[in-house]
Coordinates of C-alpha atoms in Angstrom, one line a residue:
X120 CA -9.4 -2.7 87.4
X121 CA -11.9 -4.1 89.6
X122 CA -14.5 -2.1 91.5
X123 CA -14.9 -1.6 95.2
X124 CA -18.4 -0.2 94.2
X125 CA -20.2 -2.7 92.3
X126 CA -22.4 -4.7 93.2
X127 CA -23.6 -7.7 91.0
X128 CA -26.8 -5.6 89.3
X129 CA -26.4 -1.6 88.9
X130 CA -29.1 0.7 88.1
X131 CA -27.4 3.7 86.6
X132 CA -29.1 6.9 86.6
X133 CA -27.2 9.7 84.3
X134 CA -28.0 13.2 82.7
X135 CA -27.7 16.6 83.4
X136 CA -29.7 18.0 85.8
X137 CA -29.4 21.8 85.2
X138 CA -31.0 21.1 81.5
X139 CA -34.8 20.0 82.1
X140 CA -36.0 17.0 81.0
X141 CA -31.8 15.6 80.4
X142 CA -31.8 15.3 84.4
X143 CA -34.3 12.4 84.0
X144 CA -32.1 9.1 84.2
X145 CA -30.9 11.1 87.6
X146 CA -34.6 11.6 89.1
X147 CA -35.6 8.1 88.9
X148 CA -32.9 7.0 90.5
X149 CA -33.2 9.6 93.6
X150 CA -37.2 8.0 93.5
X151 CA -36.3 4.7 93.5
X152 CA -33.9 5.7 96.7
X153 CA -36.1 7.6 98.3
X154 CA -38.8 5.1 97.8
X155 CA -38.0 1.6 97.8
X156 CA -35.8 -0.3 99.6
X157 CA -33.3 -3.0 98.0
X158 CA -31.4 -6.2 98.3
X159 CA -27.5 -5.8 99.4
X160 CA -26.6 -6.9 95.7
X161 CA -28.4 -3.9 94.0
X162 CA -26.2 -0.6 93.8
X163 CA -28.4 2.7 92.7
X164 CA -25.6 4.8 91.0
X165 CA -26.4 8.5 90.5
X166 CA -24.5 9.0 87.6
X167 CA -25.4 12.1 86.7
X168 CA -22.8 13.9 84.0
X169 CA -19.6 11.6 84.8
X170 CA -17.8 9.9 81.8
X171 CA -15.3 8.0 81.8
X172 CA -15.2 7.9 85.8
X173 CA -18.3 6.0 86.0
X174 CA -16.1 2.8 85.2
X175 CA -15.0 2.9 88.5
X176 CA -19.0 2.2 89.6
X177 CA -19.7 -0.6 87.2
X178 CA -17.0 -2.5 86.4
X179 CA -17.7 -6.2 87.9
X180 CA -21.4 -5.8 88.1
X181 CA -23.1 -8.4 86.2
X182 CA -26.5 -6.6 85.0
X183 CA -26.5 -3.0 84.5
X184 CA -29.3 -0.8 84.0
X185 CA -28.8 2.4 82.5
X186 CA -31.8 5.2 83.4
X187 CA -31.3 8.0 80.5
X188 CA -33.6 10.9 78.8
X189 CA -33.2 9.3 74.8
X190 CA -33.5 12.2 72.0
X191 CA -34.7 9.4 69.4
X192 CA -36.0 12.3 67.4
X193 CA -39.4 11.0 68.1
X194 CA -42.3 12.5 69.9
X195 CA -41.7 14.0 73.1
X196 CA -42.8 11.0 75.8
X197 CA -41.6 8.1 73.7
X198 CA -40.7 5.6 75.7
X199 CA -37.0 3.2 74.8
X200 CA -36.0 0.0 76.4
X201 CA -32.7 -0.5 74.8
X202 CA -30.9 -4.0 75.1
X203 CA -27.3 -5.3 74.3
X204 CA -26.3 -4.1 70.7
X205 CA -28.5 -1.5 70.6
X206 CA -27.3 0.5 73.0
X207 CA -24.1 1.2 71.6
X208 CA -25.6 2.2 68.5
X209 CA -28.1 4.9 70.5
X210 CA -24.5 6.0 72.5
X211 CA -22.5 5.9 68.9
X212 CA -25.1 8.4 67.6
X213 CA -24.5 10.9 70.8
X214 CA -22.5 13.9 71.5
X215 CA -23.4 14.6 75.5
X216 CA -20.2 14.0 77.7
X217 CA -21.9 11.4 80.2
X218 CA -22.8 9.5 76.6
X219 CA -19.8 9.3 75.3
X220 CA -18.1 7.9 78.7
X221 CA -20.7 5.4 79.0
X222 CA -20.1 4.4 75.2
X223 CA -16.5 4.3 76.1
X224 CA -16.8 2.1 78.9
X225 CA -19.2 -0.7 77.6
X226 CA -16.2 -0.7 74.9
X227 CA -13.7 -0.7 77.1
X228 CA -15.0 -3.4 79.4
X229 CA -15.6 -5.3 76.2
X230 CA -12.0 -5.1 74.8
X231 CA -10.5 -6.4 77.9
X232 CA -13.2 -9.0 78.4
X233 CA -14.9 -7.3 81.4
X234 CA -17.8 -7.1 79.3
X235 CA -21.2 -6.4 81.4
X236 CA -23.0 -9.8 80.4
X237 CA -26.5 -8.2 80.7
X238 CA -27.0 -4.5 79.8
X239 CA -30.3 -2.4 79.6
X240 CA -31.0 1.1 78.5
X241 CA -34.7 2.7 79.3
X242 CA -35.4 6.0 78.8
X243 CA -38.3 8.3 77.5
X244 CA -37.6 11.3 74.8
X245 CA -37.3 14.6 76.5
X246 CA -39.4 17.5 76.4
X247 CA -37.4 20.0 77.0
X248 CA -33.6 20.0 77.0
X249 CA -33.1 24.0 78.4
X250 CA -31.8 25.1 81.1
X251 CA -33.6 24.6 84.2
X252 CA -33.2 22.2 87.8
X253 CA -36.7 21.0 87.3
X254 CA -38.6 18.3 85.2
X255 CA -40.9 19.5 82.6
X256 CA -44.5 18.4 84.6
X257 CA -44.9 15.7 81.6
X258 CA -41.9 13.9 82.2
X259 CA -42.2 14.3 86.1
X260 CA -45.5 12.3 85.5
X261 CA -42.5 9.4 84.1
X262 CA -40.5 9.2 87.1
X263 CA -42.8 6.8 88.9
X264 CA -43.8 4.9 85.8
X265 CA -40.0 4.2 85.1
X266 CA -39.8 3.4 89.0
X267 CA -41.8 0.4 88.3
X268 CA -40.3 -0.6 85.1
X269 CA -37.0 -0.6 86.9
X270 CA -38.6 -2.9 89.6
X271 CA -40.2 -5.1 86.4
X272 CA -36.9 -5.5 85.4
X273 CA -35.1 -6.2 88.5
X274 CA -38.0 -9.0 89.5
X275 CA -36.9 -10.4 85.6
X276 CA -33.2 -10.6 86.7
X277 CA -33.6 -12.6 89.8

């Protein structure tokens, strides 16, 4: 299945926005659209909680980067930058519905040899993970920091 969505990089935003701090992936992505402006070829996805339906958004990109809160079981703050094989094992260890569709779809795409050639994870361990629309203030202080990371990266690509 090809995408009518993609665009050759993705920067994929997910996590559940009524539970704190697992909203983050989602915020970044709203800042970077609110904030910056990008090249035709760049697609910001809010992918908040979809699973499985998020194929339909990435499939044919060539570089994705997913934008997630990471419960590493570290201190809260940690920053992750995930790459290639490592990503699936942070997914494989995860029980949140968005997690599991992303883990399926990076499978998926490899099986049928639609693998993504470049895929990055970064993420920061959460807070808080209770219910509530808003960021805890610490990982609000994130969201701009991960802006630029995401603009780092993007500069790295191209």
């Amino acid at each position: 299945m090809e995408s009518l969505y993609s665009k050759e990089i993705t920067v994929l935003g997910i996590g559940n926005t009524i539970l704190s701090d697992e909203g983050f992936g989602v915020k970044v992505v709203e800042h970077l659209k609110k904030n910056y402006d990008f090249p035709e070829n760049v697609a910001l996805i809010d992918g908040g909680t979809l699973g499985v339906e998020l194929q339909h958004f990435i499939v044919g990109t060539k570089k994705l980067l997913i934008i997630d809160s990471i419960d590493g079981g570290v201190e809260a703050g940690k920053i992750f930058h995930l790459r290639g094989d490592e990503i699936l094992k942070h997914f494989a260890q995860k029980i949140s519905a968005h997690e599991i569709g992303i883990q399926d779809i990076l499978t998926m795409l490899e099986i049928t040899d639609k693998k993504i050639p470049v895929v990055e994870l970064i993420g920061a361990q959460p807070y808080r993970l209770d219910a509530g629309t808003e960021l805890t203030p610490e990982m609000k202080k994130l969201v701009p920091i991960f802006a630029e990371k995401v603009l780092e990266i993007l500069k790295s690509w191209q």
